mmCIF file of C-alpha atoms in Angstrom:
data_model
loop_
_atom_site.group_PDB
_atom_site.id
_atom_site.type_symbol
_atom_site.label_atom_id
_atom_site.label_comp_id
_atom_site.label_asym_id
_atom_site.label_seq_id
_atom_site.Cartn_x
_atom_site.Cartn_y
_atom_site.Cartn_z
ATOM 1 C CA UNK A 1 25.844 33.215 17.131
ATOM 2 C CA UNK A 2 24.526 29.730 16.575
ATOM 3 C CA UNK A 3 21.822 28.202 18.751
ATOM 4 C CA UNK A 4 21.872 24.427 19.203
ATOM 5 C CA UNK A 5 18.805 22.417 18.236
ATOM 6 C CA UNK A 6 17.911 21.459 21.850
ATOM 7 C CA UNK A 7 18.028 25.143 22.853
ATOM 8 C CA UNK A 8 15.726 26.083 19.986
ATOM 9 C CA UNK A 9 13.328 23.282 20.897
ATOM 10 C CA UNK A 10 13.260 24.185 24.582
ATOM 11 C CA UNK A 11 12.444 27.778 23.726
ATOM 12 C CA UNK A 12 8.980 26.559 22.680
ATOM 13 C CA UNK A 13 6.184 26.169 25.241
ATOM 14 C CA UNK A 14 5.396 22.618 26.320
ATOM 15 C CA UNK A 15 1.926 22.642 24.758
ATOM 16 C CA UNK A 16 3.471 23.616 21.398
ATOM 17 C CA UNK A 17 5.985 20.762 21.652
ATOM 18 C CA UNK A 18 3.138 18.375 22.373
ATOM 19 C CA UNK A 19 1.232 19.564 19.310
ATOM 20 C CA UNK A 20 4.313 19.167 17.086
ATOM 21 C CA UNK A 21 5.018 15.670 18.412
ATOM 22 C CA UNK A 22 1.378 14.638 18.015
ATOM 23 C CA UNK A 23 1.215 15.978 14.458
ATOM 24 C CA UNK A 24 4.475 14.365 13.295
ATOM 25 C CA UNK A 25 3.724 11.045 15.024
ATOM 26 C CA UNK A 26 7.472 10.549 15.191
ATOM 27 C CA UNK A 27 9.971 9.898 17.949
ATOM 28 C CA UNK A 28 12.451 12.405 16.528
ATOM 29 C CA UNK A 29 11.301 15.285 18.722
ATOM 30 C CA UNK A 30 10.851 13.061 21.769
ATOM 31 C CA UNK A 31 14.533 12.080 21.571
ATOM 32 C CA UNK A 32 15.921 15.571 20.896
ATOM 33 C CA UNK A 33 17.216 15.986 24.452
ATOM 34 C CA UNK A 34 16.641 14.916 28.053
ATOM 35 C CA UNK A 35 14.034 17.602 28.642
ATOM 36 C CA UNK A 36 11.866 16.654 25.652
ATOM 37 C CA UNK A 37 12.185 12.992 26.597
ATOM 38 C CA UNK A 38 10.901 13.697 30.079
ATOM 39 C CA UNK A 39 8.047 15.826 28.738
ATOM 40 C CA UNK A 40 6.896 13.788 25.733
ATOM 41 C CA UNK A 41 7.881 10.120 25.884
ATOM 42 C CA UNK A 42 4.723 9.213 27.787
ATOM 43 C CA UNK A 43 2.662 10.412 24.811
ATOM 44 C CA UNK A 44 4.490 8.438 22.118
ATOM 45 C CA UNK A 45 5.379 4.934 23.256
ATOM 46 C CA UNK A 46 7.789 2.533 21.568
ATOM 47 C CA UNK A 47 8.978 -0.957 22.457
ATOM 48 C CA UNK A 48 11.488 -3.220 20.688
ATOM 49 C CA UNK A 49 11.667 -6.841 21.765
ATOM 50 C CA UNK A 50 15.454 -6.936 21.906
ATOM 51 C CA UNK A 51 15.688 -4.056 24.362
ATOM 52 C CA UNK A 52 14.349 -5.889 27.370
ATOM 53 C CA UNK A 53 11.472 -7.960 28.777
ATOM 54 C CA UNK A 54 8.055 -6.952 27.496
ATOM 55 C CA UNK A 55 6.403 -7.322 30.905
ATOM 56 C CA UNK A 56 8.870 -4.884 32.504
ATOM 57 C CA UNK A 57 8.299 -2.333 29.759
ATOM 58 C CA UNK A 58 4.513 -2.591 30.148
ATOM 59 C CA UNK A 59 4.822 -1.960 33.886
ATOM 60 C CA UNK A 60 6.934 1.143 33.249
ATOM 61 C CA UNK A 61 4.427 2.434 30.698
ATOM 62 C CA UNK A 62 1.560 1.940 33.126
ATOM 63 C CA UNK A 63 3.422 4.130 35.615
ATOM 64 C CA UNK A 64 4.669 6.836 33.222
ATOM 65 C CA UNK A 65 2.218 7.119 30.324
ATOM 66 C CA UNK A 66 0.404 10.435 30.238
ATOM 67 C CA UNK A 67 -2.366 10.733 27.657
ATOM 68 C CA UNK A 68 -0.556 8.426 25.164
ATOM 69 C CA UNK A 69 -1.235 9.195 21.484
ATOM 70 C CA UNK A 70 0.788 6.619 19.557
ATOM 71 C CA UNK A 71 2.114 3.149 20.334
ATOM 72 C CA UNK A 72 4.712 1.170 18.361
ATOM 73 C CA UNK A 73 5.536 -2.448 19.235
ATOM 74 C CA UNK A 74 8.248 -4.351 17.356
ATOM 75 C CA UNK A 75 9.024 -7.998 18.059
ATOM 76 C CA UNK A 76 12.107 -7.772 15.843
ATOM 77 C CA UNK A 77 11.571 -11.234 14.347
ATOM 78 C CA UNK A 78 11.538 -12.925 17.767
ATOM 79 C CA UNK A 79 9.096 -15.786 18.307
ATOM 80 C CA UNK A 80 5.769 -15.018 19.964
ATOM 81 C CA UNK A 81 5.452 -16.206 23.526
ATOM 82 C CA UNK A 82 1.838 -17.035 24.519
ATOM 83 C CA UNK A 83 2.663 -15.489 27.883
ATOM 84 C CA UNK A 84 2.960 -12.113 26.113
ATOM 85 C CA UNK A 85 -0.789 -12.038 25.411
ATOM 86 C CA UNK A 86 -1.734 -10.640 28.819
ATOM 87 C CA UNK A 87 0.902 -7.862 28.846
ATOM 88 C CA UNK A 88 0.007 -7.042 25.234
ATOM 89 C CA UNK A 89 -3.624 -6.392 26.112
ATOM 90 C CA UNK A 90 -2.442 -4.369 29.105
ATOM 91 C CA UNK A 91 -0.185 -2.261 26.841
ATOM 92 C CA UNK A 92 -3.037 -1.611 24.418
ATOM 93 C CA UNK A 93 -5.235 -0.408 27.251
ATOM 94 C CA UNK A 94 -2.752 2.093 28.740
ATOM 95 C CA UNK A 95 -5.072 4.957 27.925
ATOM 96 C CA UNK A 96 -8.257 5.861 26.158
ATOM 97 C CA UNK A 97 -6.390 8.507 24.160
ATOM 98 C CA UNK A 98 -4.464 6.122 21.876
ATOM 99 C CA UNK A 99 -5.320 6.836 18.246
ATOM 100 C CA UNK A 100 -2.373 5.338 16.283
ATOM 101 C CA UNK A 101 -0.919 1.841 16.805
ATOM 102 C CA UNK A 102 1.798 0.010 14.883
ATOM 103 C CA UNK A 103 2.606 -3.625 15.677
ATOM 104 C CA UNK A 104 5.328 -5.621 13.904
ATOM 105 C CA UNK A 105 4.966 -9.337 14.563
ATOM 106 C CA UNK A 106 6.508 -10.509 11.300
ATOM 107 C CA UNK A 107 8.098 -13.999 11.512
ATOM 108 C CA UNK A 108 6.847 -14.301 15.074
ATOM 109 C CA UNK A 109 4.698 -17.422 14.710
ATOM 110 C CA UNK A 110 1.770 -15.552 16.250
ATOM 111 C CA UNK A 111 -0.766 -18.117 15.029
ATOM 112 C CA UNK A 112 -3.843 -18.339 17.203
ATOM 113 C CA UNK A 113 -2.518 -15.433 19.281
ATOM 114 C CA UNK A 114 -4.091 -13.164 16.643
ATOM 115 C CA UNK A 115 -7.387 -13.454 18.489
ATOM 116 C CA UNK A 116 -5.859 -12.013 21.675
ATOM 117 C CA UNK A 117 -4.209 -9.253 19.641
ATOM 118 C CA UNK A 118 -7.519 -8.203 18.094
ATOM 119 C CA UNK A 119 -9.315 -8.345 21.440
ATOM 120 C CA UNK A 120 -6.679 -5.998 22.830
ATOM 121 C CA UNK A 121 -7.071 -3.587 19.934
ATOM 122 C CA UNK A 122 -10.786 -3.446 20.540
ATOM 123 C CA UNK A 123 -9.988 -1.988 23.980
ATOM 124 C CA UNK A 124 -8.868 1.235 22.247
ATOM 125 C CA UNK A 125 -12.056 3.257 21.771
ATOM 126 C CA UNK A 126 -10.362 6.085 19.832
ATOM 127 C CA UNK A 127 -8.233 3.955 17.488
ATOM 128 C CA UNK A 128 -8.036 5.675 14.088
ATOM 129 C CA UNK A 129 -4.855 4.339 12.452
ATOM 130 C CA UNK A 130 -3.594 0.768 12.696
ATOM 131 C CA UNK A 131 -0.585 -0.897 11.069
ATOM 132 C CA UNK A 132 -0.063 -4.639 11.573
ATOM 133 C CA UNK A 133 2.802 -6.594 10.061
ATOM 134 C CA UNK A 134 1.970 -10.282 10.362
ATOM 135 C CA UNK A 135 4.049 -11.630 7.479
ATOM 136 C CA UNK A 136 5.083 -15.259 8.016
ATOM 137 C CA UNK A 137 3.291 -15.184 11.349
ATOM 138 C CA UNK A 138 0.009 -16.956 10.569
ATOM 139 C CA UNK A 139 -1.254 -20.063 8.847
ATOM 140 C CA UNK A 140 -4.343 -21.159 6.979
ATOM 141 C CA UNK A 141 -7.451 -20.419 9.039
ATOM 142 C CA UNK A 142 -5.652 -18.179 11.547
ATOM 143 C CA UNK A 143 -6.422 -14.817 9.939
ATOM 144 C CA UNK A 144 -10.128 -14.911 10.876
ATOM 145 C CA UNK A 145 -9.888 -12.652 13.963
ATOM 146 C CA UNK A 146 -8.515 -9.813 11.823
ATOM 147 C CA UNK A 147 -11.885 -9.534 10.107
ATOM 148 C CA UNK A 148 -13.335 -8.537 13.468
ATOM 149 C CA UNK A 149 -11.422 -5.266 13.322
ATOM 150 C CA UNK A 150 -14.546 -3.908 11.656
ATOM 151 C CA UNK A 151 -15.877 -3.547 15.204
ATOM 152 C CA UNK A 152 -13.426 -0.699 15.872
ATOM 153 C CA UNK A 153 -15.909 2.169 15.498
ATOM 154 C CA UNK A 154 -13.443 4.995 14.695
ATOM 155 C CA UNK A 155 -10.903 3.114 12.580
ATOM 156 C CA UNK A 156 -10.103 5.202 9.490
ATOM 157 C CA UNK A 157 -6.774 3.835 8.206
ATOM 158 C CA UNK A 158 -5.776 0.156 8.221
ATOM 159 C CA UNK A 159 -2.570 -1.402 6.892
ATOM 160 C CA UNK A 160 -2.337 -5.201 7.101
ATOM 161 C CA UNK A 161 0.823 -6.909 5.850
ATOM 162 C CA UNK A 162 0.134 -10.635 5.509
ATOM 163 C CA UNK A 163 2.844 -11.852 3.159
ATOM 164 C CA UNK A 164 3.761 -15.527 2.799
ATOM 165 C CA UNK A 165 1.233 -16.954 5.254
ATOM 166 C CA UNK A 166 -0.303 -19.760 3.152
ATOM 167 C CA UNK A 167 -3.634 -17.920 3.308
ATOM 168 C CA UNK A 168 -6.470 -19.428 1.288
ATOM 169 C CA UNK A 169 -9.945 -18.480 0.054
ATOM 170 C CA UNK A 170 -11.537 -18.881 3.499
ATOM 171 C CA UNK A 171 -9.072 -16.381 4.920
ATOM 172 C CA UNK A 172 -10.034 -13.918 2.201
ATOM 173 C CA UNK A 173 -13.686 -14.342 3.179
ATOM 174 C CA UNK A 174 -12.776 -13.452 6.768
ATOM 175 C CA UNK A 175 -10.914 -10.321 5.660
ATOM 176 C CA UNK A 176 -13.879 -9.281 3.498
ATOM 177 C CA UNK A 177 -15.758 -8.562 6.746
ATOM 178 C CA UNK A 178 -13.733 -5.356 6.895
ATOM 179 C CA UNK A 179 -16.341 -3.951 4.506
ATOM 180 C CA UNK A 180 -18.479 -3.378 7.601
ATOM 181 C CA UNK A 181 -15.963 -0.945 9.181
ATOM 182 C CA UNK A 182 -18.115 2.192 9.470
ATOM 183 C CA UNK A 183 -15.431 4.921 9.248
ATOM 184 C CA UNK A 184 -12.735 3.152 7.190
ATOM 185 C CA UNK A 185 -11.309 5.430 4.475
ATOM 186 C CA UNK A 186 -7.901 3.920 3.647
ATOM 187 C CA UNK A 187 -7.256 0.176 3.430
ATOM 188 C CA UNK A 188 -3.962 -1.477 2.473
ATOM 189 C CA UNK A 189 -3.901 -5.284 2.313
ATOM 190 C CA UNK A 190 -0.531 -6.771 1.355
ATOM 191 C CA UNK A 191 -1.114 -10.475 0.710
ATOM 192 C CA UNK A 192 1.797 -11.210 -1.584
ATOM 193 C CA UNK A 193 2.687 -14.890 -2.039
ATOM 194 C CA UNK A 194 -0.304 -16.698 -0.550
ATOM 195 C CA UNK A 195 -2.883 -19.087 -2.058
ATOM 196 C CA UNK A 196 -6.009 -16.950 -2.310
ATOM 197 C CA UNK A 197 -6.933 -18.200 -5.796
ATOM 198 C CA UNK A 198 -9.929 -16.988 -7.805
ATOM 199 C CA UNK A 199 -12.484 -17.561 -5.045
ATOM 200 C CA UNK A 200 -10.399 -15.494 -2.626
ATOM 201 C CA UNK A 201 -10.273 -12.637 -5.131
ATOM 202 C CA UNK A 202 -14.050 -12.838 -5.513
ATOM 203 C CA UNK A 203 -14.472 -12.572 -1.728
ATOM 204 C CA UNK A 204 -12.217 -9.507 -1.476
ATOM 205 C CA UNK A 205 -14.128 -7.806 -4.290
ATOM 206 C CA UNK A 206 -16.875 -7.258 -1.709
ATOM 207 C CA UNK A 207 -14.726 -4.515 -0.207
ATOM 208 C CA UNK A 208 -16.341 -2.158 -2.705
ATOM 209 C CA UNK A 209 -19.263 -2.101 -0.250
ATOM 210 C CA UNK A 210 -17.176 -0.370 2.453
ATOM 211 C CA UNK A 211 -19.301 2.747 3.007
ATOM 212 C CA UNK A 212 -16.588 5.453 3.250
ATOM 213 C CA UNK A 213 -13.612 3.835 1.486
ATOM 214 C CA UNK A 214 -11.684 6.286 -0.700
ATOM 215 C CA UNK A 215 -8.220 4.687 -0.937
ATOM 216 C CA UNK A 216 -7.714 0.944 -1.527
ATOM 217 C CA UNK A 217 -4.403 -0.849 -2.042
ATOM 218 C CA UNK A 218 -4.547 -4.620 -2.618
ATOM 219 C CA UNK A 219 -1.356 -6.552 -3.325
ATOM 220 C CA UNK A 220 -2.337 -10.049 -4.418
ATOM 221 C CA UNK A 221 0.764 -10.849 -6.459
ATOM 222 C CA UNK A 222 1.646 -14.531 -6.633
ATOM 223 C CA UNK A 223 -1.749 -15.859 -5.518
ATOM 224 C CA UNK A 224 -2.876 -18.100 -8.398
ATOM 225 C CA UNK A 225 -5.797 -15.782 -9.149
ATOM 226 C CA UNK A 226 -5.970 -16.335 -12.927
ATOM 227 C CA UNK A 227 -8.370 -14.622 -15.311
ATOM 228 C CA UNK A 228 -11.731 -15.510 -13.745
ATOM 229 C CA UNK A 229 -10.458 -14.319 -10.362
ATOM 230 C CA UNK A 230 -9.416 -10.905 -11.629
ATOM 231 C CA UNK A 231 -12.730 -10.586 -13.465
ATOM 232 C CA UNK A 232 -14.506 -10.814 -10.102
ATOM 233 C CA UNK A 233 -11.993 -8.499 -8.429
ATOM 234 C CA UNK A 234 -12.675 -5.742 -10.933
ATOM 235 C CA UNK A 235 -16.123 -5.331 -9.394
ATOM 236 C CA UNK A 236 -14.283 -2.862 -7.174
ATOM 237 C CA UNK A 237 -15.093 -0.193 -9.739
ATOM 238 C CA UNK A 238 -18.678 -0.248 -8.435
ATOM 239 C CA UNK A 239 -17.650 1.655 -5.317
ATOM 240 C CA UNK A 240 -19.286 5.096 -5.310
ATOM 241 C CA UNK A 241 -16.655 6.582 -2.954
ATOM 242 C CA UNK A 242 -13.356 5.056 -4.143
ATOM 243 C CA UNK A 243 -11.033 7.572 -5.827
ATOM 244 C CA UNK A 244 -7.627 5.815 -5.457
ATOM 245 C CA UNK A 245 -7.102 2.156 -6.393
ATOM 246 C CA UNK A 246 -3.839 0.225 -6.457
ATOM 247 C CA UNK A 247 -3.832 -3.447 -7.458
ATOM 248 C CA UNK A 248 -0.768 -5.695 -7.291
ATOM 249 C CA UNK A 249 -1.496 -8.676 -9.549
ATOM 250 C CA UNK A 250 1.935 -9.691 -10.818
ATOM 251 C CA UNK A 251 2.687 -13.358 -11.382
ATOM 252 C CA UNK A 252 -0.912 -14.582 -11.444
ATOM 253 C CA UNK A 253 -1.067 -16.150 -14.916
ATOM 254 C CA UNK A 254 -3.818 -13.756 -16.011
ATOM 255 C CA UNK A 255 -3.165 -14.042 -19.737
ATOM 256 C CA UNK A 256 -4.984 -12.139 -22.449
ATOM 257 C CA UNK A 257 -8.365 -12.925 -20.894
ATOM 258 C CA UNK A 258 -7.265 -11.364 -17.617
ATOM 259 C CA UNK A 259 -6.143 -8.213 -19.420
ATOM 260 C CA UNK A 260 -9.619 -7.856 -20.942
ATOM 261 C CA UNK A 261 -11.108 -8.160 -17.439
ATOM 262 C CA UNK A 262 -8.798 -5.452 -16.083
ATOM 263 C CA UNK A 263 -9.843 -3.163 -18.918
ATOM 264 C CA UNK A 264 -13.334 -3.098 -17.372
ATOM 265 C CA UNK A 265 -11.921 -0.648 -14.809
ATOM 266 C CA UNK A 266 -12.580 1.967 -17.485
ATOM 267 C CA UNK A 267 -16.136 1.967 -16.078
ATOM 268 C CA UNK A 268 -14.952 3.366 -12.735
ATOM 269 C CA UNK A 269 -16.701 6.718 -12.775
ATOM 270 C CA UNK A 270 -15.081 8.117 -9.591
ATOM 271 C CA UNK A 271 -11.472 6.915 -9.802
ATOM 272 C CA UNK A 272 -8.873 9.662 -10.105
ATOM 273 C CA UNK A 273 -5.789 7.505 -9.387
ATOM 274 C CA UNK A 274 -5.237 3.995 -10.754
ATOM 275 C CA UNK A 275 -2.037 1.997 -10.244
ATOM 276 C CA UNK A 276 -1.809 -1.512 -11.731
ATOM 277 C CA UNK A 277 1.185 -3.811 -11.139
ATOM 278 C CA UNK A 278 0.796 -6.527 -13.753
ATOM 279 C CA UNK A 279 4.260 -7.952 -14.414
ATOM 280 C CA UNK A 280 4.794 -11.517 -15.642
ATOM 281 C CA UNK A 281 1.233 -12.406 -16.541
ATOM 282 C CA UNK A 282 1.719 -13.561 -20.133
ATOM 283 C CA UNK A 283 -0.491 -10.827 -21.632
ATOM 284 C CA UNK A 284 1.170 -10.814 -25.027
ATOM 285 C CA UNK A 285 0.368 -8.094 -27.576
ATOM 286 C CA UNK A 286 -3.367 -8.883 -27.622
ATOM 287 C CA UNK A 287 -3.644 -8.439 -23.868
ATOM 288 C CA UNK A 288 -1.947 -5.045 -23.913
ATOM 289 C CA UNK A 289 -4.231 -3.920 -26.732
ATOM 290 C CA UNK A 290 -7.139 -4.639 -24.383
ATOM 291 C CA UNK A 291 -5.606 -2.356 -21.754
ATOM 292 C CA UNK A 292 -5.791 0.532 -24.222
ATOM 293 C CA UNK A 293 -9.474 0.750 -23.282
ATOM 294 C CA UNK A 294 -8.474 2.321 -19.989
ATOM 295 C CA UNK A 295 -8.301 5.548 -21.988
ATOM 296 C CA UNK A 296 -12.078 5.714 -21.633
ATOM 297 C CA UNK A 297 -11.929 6.067 -17.827
ATOM 298 C CA UNK A 298 -13.553 9.484 -17.398
ATOM 299 C CA UNK A 299 -11.869 10.902 -14.285
ATOM 300 C CA UNK A 300 -8.360 9.378 -14.221
ATOM 301 C CA UNK A 301 -5.670 11.945 -13.439
ATOM 302 C CA UNK A 302 -2.874 9.547 -12.381
ATOM 303 C CA UNK A 303 -2.249 6.223 -14.144
ATOM 304 C CA UNK A 304 0.569 3.745 -13.532
ATOM 305 C CA UNK A 305 0.888 0.538 -15.551
ATOM 306 C CA UNK A 306 3.672 -1.909 -14.719
ATOM 307 C CA UNK A 307 3.775 -4.447 -17.544
ATOM 308 C CA UNK A 308 7.322 -5.786 -17.404
ATOM 309 C CA UNK A 309 7.991 -9.308 -18.635
ATOM 310 C CA UNK A 310 4.689 -9.807 -20.483
ATOM 311 C CA UNK A 311 6.150 -11.040 -23.789
ATOM 312 C CA UNK A 312 4.751 -8.167 -25.845
ATOM 313 C CA UNK A 313 7.253 -8.591 -28.664
ATOM 314 C CA UNK A 314 8.175 -6.083 -31.399
ATOM 315 C CA UNK A 315 5.338 -3.603 -31.895
ATOM 316 C CA UNK A 316 3.377 -5.002 -28.943
ATOM 317 C CA UNK A 317 3.440 -1.741 -26.997
ATOM 318 C CA UNK A 318 2.420 0.619 -29.795
ATOM 319 C CA UNK A 319 -1.242 0.743 -28.833
ATOM 320 C CA UNK A 320 -0.508 2.305 -25.435
ATOM 321 C CA UNK A 321 0.080 5.560 -27.264
ATOM 322 C CA UNK A 322 -3.735 5.772 -27.372
ATOM 323 C CA UNK A 323 -3.586 6.798 -23.687
ATOM 324 C CA UNK A 324 -2.912 10.290 -25.021
ATOM 325 C CA UNK A 325 -6.682 10.535 -25.481
ATOM 326 C CA UNK A 326 -7.273 10.749 -21.720
ATOM 327 C CA UNK A 327 -8.372 14.337 -21.303
ATOM 328 C CA UNK A 328 -7.709 14.645 -17.551
ATOM 329 C CA UNK A 329 -4.511 12.574 -17.333
ATOM 330 C CA UNK A 330 -1.770 14.526 -15.552
ATOM 331 C CA UNK A 331 0.668 11.783 -14.435
ATOM 332 C CA UNK A 332 1.500 8.673 -16.458
ATOM 333 C CA UNK A 333 4.000 5.956 -15.486
ATOM 334 C CA UNK A 334 4.577 3.109 -17.965
ATOM 335 C CA UNK A 335 6.926 0.226 -17.182
ATOM 336 C CA UNK A 336 7.441 -1.851 -20.327
ATOM 337 C CA UNK A 337 10.790 -3.369 -19.387
ATOM 338 C CA UNK A 338 11.848 -6.842 -20.587
ATOM 339 C CA UNK A 339 9.291 -7.126 -23.375
ATOM 340 C CA UNK A 340 11.448 -7.409 -26.527
ATOM 341 C CA UNK A 341 10.078 -4.109 -27.825
ATOM 342 C CA UNK A 342 11.463 -2.503 -30.975
ATOM 343 C CA UNK A 343 11.804 0.848 -32.725
ATOM 344 C CA UNK A 344 8.154 0.509 -33.753
ATOM 345 C CA UNK A 345 7.150 0.870 -30.111
ATOM 346 C CA UNK A 346 9.357 3.826 -29.222
ATOM 347 C CA UNK A 347 8.266 5.617 -32.394
ATOM 348 C CA UNK A 348 4.612 5.173 -31.449
ATOM 349 C CA UNK A 349 4.987 6.101 -27.772
ATOM 350 C CA UNK A 350 6.228 9.578 -28.659
ATOM 351 C CA UNK A 351 2.563 10.395 -29.359
ATOM 352 C CA UNK A 352 2.010 10.500 -25.580
ATOM 353 C CA UNK A 353 3.182 14.109 -25.744
ATOM 354 C CA UNK A 354 -0.215 14.959 -27.224
ATOM 355 C CA UNK A 355 -2.103 14.116 -24.025
ATOM 356 C CA UNK A 356 -3.683 17.520 -23.331
ATOM 357 C CA UNK A 357 -3.206 17.662 -19.547
ATOM 358 C CA UNK A 358 -0.062 15.543 -19.092
ATOM 359 C CA UNK A 359 2.623 17.140 -16.905
ATOM 360 C CA UNK A 360 4.533 14.100 -15.508
ATOM 361 C CA UNK A 361 5.645 11.182 -17.691
ATOM 362 C CA UNK A 362 7.789 8.173 -16.805
ATOM 363 C CA UNK A 363 8.813 5.500 -19.325
ATOM 364 C CA UNK A 364 10.775 2.418 -18.306
ATOM 365 C CA UNK A 365 11.984 0.626 -21.420
ATOM 366 C CA UNK A 366 14.871 -1.273 -19.805
ATOM 367 C CA UNK A 367 15.935 -4.620 -21.181
ATOM 368 C CA UNK A 368 14.518 -3.932 -24.665
ATOM 369 C CA UNK A 369 17.584 -4.194 -26.896
ATOM 370 C CA UNK A 370 16.035 -2.773 -30.062
ATOM 371 C CA UNK A 371 14.373 0.380 -28.757
ATOM 372 C CA UNK A 372 15.225 3.520 -30.745
ATOM 373 C CA UNK A 373 16.043 6.121 -28.118
ATOM 374 C CA UNK A 374 16.346 8.918 -30.653
ATOM 375 C CA UNK A 375 12.726 8.567 -31.720
ATOM 376 C CA UNK A 376 11.660 9.600 -28.190
ATOM 377 C CA UNK A 377 13.678 12.836 -28.235
ATOM 378 C CA UNK A 378 10.596 14.961 -29.168
ATOM 379 C CA UNK A 379 9.219 14.227 -25.691
ATOM 380 C CA UNK A 380 11.914 16.486 -24.250
ATOM 381 C CA UNK A 381 10.581 19.413 -26.233
ATOM 382 C CA UNK A 382 6.992 19.042 -25.076
ATOM 383 C CA UNK A 383 6.150 22.446 -23.514
ATOM 384 C CA UNK A 384 3.556 21.285 -20.990
ATOM 385 C CA UNK A 385 5.624 18.415 -19.534
ATOM 386 C CA UNK A 386 7.188 19.391 -16.208
ATOM 387 C CA UNK A 387 8.776 16.006 -15.429
ATOM 388 C CA UNK A 388 10.117 13.451 -17.908
ATOM 389 C CA UNK A 389 11.875 10.283 -16.763
ATOM 390 C CA UNK A 390 13.084 7.647 -19.222
ATOM 391 C CA UNK A 391 15.051 4.484 -18.479
ATOM 392 C CA UNK A 392 16.808 2.603 -21.276
ATOM 393 C CA UNK A 393 19.147 0.311 -19.348
ATOM 394 C CA UNK A 394 19.988 -2.735 -21.408
ATOM 395 C CA UNK A 395 20.681 -5.089 -18.520
ATOM 396 C CA UNK A 396 17.741 -7.197 -17.379
ATOM 397 C CA UNK A 397 15.459 -5.191 -15.145
ATOM 398 C CA UNK A 398 13.264 -6.639 -12.423
ATOM 399 C CA UNK A 399 10.613 -4.725 -10.534
#
């Protein structure tokens, strides 16, 4: 006979259900049936602006919350009401057991309310994981309070989404204070489409001083950084603890000089994963030849290079075949779409099969009308490759 999912769930002891819900950090189990809702919803709290008044929800939480673990607040694109500041701080202080908080205030016009938000977060003594979406919610000079999150003593994972906020160099200096966060291990700053410029990139390069940082993701695409800005940013390779680095630098007019600066990441002695999103920077063939020097990075096991729309021209991508000299490289993703490549390039790239440790290879050659697909056929016969993905679409491809 078949047992329904609620029956299977209810066959488990309550303490086991609590452990599963806490581990998954998801509402799926909480909403399985009426019984699990009654037992677990006070541990994993969620509010959506369009489901009722915030003040009423906060009052209910204060009455029902039992050792809350996670809290998710979503304004759903509604405008911030300054009167919400008090209830927000009350919601963030519902219990000393909160360790994971997610707040979506995108398009809310939060503005100076960011200071109240941060003060509320500092009321959570056990906060370990924080996700804040503040895209199109702030203006120049209003991001400063976020730098004070370094005063959260147990914060280990921080995701800040700050897209399209007109942020400038001074805002970057404020965010650089996060380097003082004592337990921070994973930091994701999404600052796409702002005005950080070269001086802002230089300020954020100080994040290499974060004492326990192992995973850093910076998206600074569309920020007018230019070559001298990325040269300063590449100081990140000085971090003695960083093993995963992802940089989004598309659309920053880096040019050939910027490509040479990025190649200095070969000096990163601890990096095992490097992902570089470098589309539409006008590198040209000389710039890509500079990136070949990344083959000297001693510990890289995973490398992703997104170089679409960089005007490489026929033969401009041949040199990337030299990446087959990376002795520890296991996963390689190359996006060379929309670069007017030719049969010269595809014939050269087949040499990637000689990388001694390579097991996963992805090649995106979309939008290159003169690529010779047949010349890449030997890649399919490579015995040590476990995954091979190739894209040859001829329509224009945008990442």
